[in-house]
Short mmCIF file of C-alpha atoms in Angstrom, two decimals:
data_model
loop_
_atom_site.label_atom_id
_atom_site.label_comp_id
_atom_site.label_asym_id
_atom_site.label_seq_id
_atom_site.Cartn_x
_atom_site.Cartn_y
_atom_site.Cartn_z
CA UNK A 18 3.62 2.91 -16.09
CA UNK A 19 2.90 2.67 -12.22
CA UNK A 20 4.02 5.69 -10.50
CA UNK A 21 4.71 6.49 -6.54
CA UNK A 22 4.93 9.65 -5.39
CA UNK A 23 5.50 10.10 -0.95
CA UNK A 24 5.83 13.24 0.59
CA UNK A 25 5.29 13.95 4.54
CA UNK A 26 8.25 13.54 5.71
CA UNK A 27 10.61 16.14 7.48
CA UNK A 28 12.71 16.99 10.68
CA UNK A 29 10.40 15.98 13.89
CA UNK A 30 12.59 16.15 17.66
CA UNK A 31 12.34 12.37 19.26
CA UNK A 32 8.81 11.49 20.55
CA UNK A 33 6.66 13.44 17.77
CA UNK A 34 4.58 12.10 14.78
CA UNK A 35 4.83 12.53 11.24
CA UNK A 36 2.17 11.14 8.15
CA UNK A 37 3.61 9.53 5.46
CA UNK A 38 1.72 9.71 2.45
CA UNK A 39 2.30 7.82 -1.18
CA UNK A 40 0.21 8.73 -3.85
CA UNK A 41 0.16 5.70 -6.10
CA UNK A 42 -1.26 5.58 -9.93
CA UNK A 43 -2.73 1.59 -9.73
CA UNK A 44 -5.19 -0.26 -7.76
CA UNK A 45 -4.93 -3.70 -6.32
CA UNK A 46 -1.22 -3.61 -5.30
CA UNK A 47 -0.19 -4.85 -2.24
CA UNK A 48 1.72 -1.47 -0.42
CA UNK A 49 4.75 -1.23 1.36
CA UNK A 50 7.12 1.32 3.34
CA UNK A 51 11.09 0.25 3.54
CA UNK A 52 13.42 2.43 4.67
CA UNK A 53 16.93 3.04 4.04
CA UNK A 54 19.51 4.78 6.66
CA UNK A 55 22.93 5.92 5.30
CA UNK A 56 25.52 3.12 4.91
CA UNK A 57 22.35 0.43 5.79
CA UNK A 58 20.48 -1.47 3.74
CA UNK A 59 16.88 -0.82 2.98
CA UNK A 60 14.67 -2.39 5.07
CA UNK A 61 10.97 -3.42 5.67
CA UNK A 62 8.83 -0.97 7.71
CA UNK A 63 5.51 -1.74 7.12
CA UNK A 64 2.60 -3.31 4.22
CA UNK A 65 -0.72 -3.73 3.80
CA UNK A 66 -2.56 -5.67 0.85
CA UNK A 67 -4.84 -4.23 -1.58
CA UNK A 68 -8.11 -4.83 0.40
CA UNK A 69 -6.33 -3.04 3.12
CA UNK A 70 -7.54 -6.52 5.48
CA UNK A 71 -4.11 -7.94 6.14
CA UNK A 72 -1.20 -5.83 7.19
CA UNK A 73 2.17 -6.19 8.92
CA UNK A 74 5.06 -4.74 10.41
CA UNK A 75 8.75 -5.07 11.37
CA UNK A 76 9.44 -5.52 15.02
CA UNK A 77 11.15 -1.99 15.56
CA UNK A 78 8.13 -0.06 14.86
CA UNK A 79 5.09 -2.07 16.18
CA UNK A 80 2.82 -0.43 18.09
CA UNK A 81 4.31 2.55 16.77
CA UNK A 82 3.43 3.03 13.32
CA UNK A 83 0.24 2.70 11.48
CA UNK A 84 0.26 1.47 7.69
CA UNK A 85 -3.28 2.30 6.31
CA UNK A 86 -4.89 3.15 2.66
CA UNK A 87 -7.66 4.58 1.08
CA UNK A 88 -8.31 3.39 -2.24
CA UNK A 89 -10.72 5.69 -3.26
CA UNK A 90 -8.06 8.17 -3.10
CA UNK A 91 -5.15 5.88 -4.27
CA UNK A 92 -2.79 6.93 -1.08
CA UNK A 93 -1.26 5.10 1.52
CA UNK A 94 -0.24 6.48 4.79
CA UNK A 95 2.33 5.55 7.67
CA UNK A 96 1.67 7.12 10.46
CA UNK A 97 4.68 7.53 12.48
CA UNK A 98 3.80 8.00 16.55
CA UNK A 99 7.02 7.59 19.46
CA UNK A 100 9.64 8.92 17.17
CA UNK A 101 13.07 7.70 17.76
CA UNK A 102 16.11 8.71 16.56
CA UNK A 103 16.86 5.46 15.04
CA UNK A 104 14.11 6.01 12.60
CA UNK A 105 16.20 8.85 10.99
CA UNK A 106 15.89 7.11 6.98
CA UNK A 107 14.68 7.59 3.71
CA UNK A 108 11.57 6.33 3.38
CA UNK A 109 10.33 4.66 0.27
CA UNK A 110 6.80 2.86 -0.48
CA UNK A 111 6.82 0.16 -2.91
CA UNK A 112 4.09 -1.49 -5.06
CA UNK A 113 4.01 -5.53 -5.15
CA UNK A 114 1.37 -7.19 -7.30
CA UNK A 115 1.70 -9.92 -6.00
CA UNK A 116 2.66 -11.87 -2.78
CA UNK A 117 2.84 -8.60 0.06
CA UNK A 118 6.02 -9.92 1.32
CA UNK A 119 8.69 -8.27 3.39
CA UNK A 120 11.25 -8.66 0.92
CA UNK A 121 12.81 -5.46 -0.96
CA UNK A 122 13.12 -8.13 -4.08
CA UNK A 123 9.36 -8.74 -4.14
CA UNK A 124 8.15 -5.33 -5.15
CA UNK A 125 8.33 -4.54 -8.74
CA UNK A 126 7.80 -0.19 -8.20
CA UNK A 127 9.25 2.13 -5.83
CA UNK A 128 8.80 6.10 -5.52
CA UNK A 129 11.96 8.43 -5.18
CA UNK A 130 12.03 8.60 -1.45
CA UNK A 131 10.86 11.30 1.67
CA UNK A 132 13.50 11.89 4.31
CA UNK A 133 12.44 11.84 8.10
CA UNK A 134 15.00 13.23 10.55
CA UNK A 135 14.74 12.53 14.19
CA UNK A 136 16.78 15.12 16.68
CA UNK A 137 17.22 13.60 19.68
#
């Protein structure tokens, strides 16, 4: 059973940072970071494959946010720089073993969700 497990997130006033971290309980998953506002869809943030060699982002938050991992320590980060108060969500990171797509469809395991707030 692959479980997901993110925690970092919190209230932050516009322009701060917060790390995102997702402790995951496989290897060689393709990583991802969606995020869901209230009465929105979820959407793609952010993913990175396993080797940690190819990663990509949604418009919004390039140059602003960093996907990274460390599989040593099975944990993937977002690190969250520029705040805005559009990024107010629930942010989720997935697990997709195979294609590291941007599609919410793709990924097969998804942890319970850290809220970021963004005061403007």
């Amino acid at each position: 059973q692959v479980q997901l497990l993110e925690s970092g997130g919190g209230l932050v006033q516009a322009g701060g940072s917060l790390r995102l971290s997702c402790a995951v309980s496989v290897s060689r998953y393709c990583m991802g970071w969606f995020r869901q506002a209230p009465g929105k869809e979820r959407e793609f943030v952010a993913a990175v494959s396993w080797s940690g060699g190819t990663r990509s982002y949604a418009d919004p938050v390039k140059d602003r946010f960093t996907i990274s991992r460390d599989n040593p320590k099975n944990t993937v980060y977002l690190q969250m720089n520029s705040l805005k108060s559009e990024d107010t969500a629930v942010y989720y990171c997935a697990a997709d073993s195979s294609t590291c797509s941007r599609f919410v469809s793709e990924y097969n395991y998804w942890g319970q969700g850290t809220q970021v707030t963004v005061s403007s």
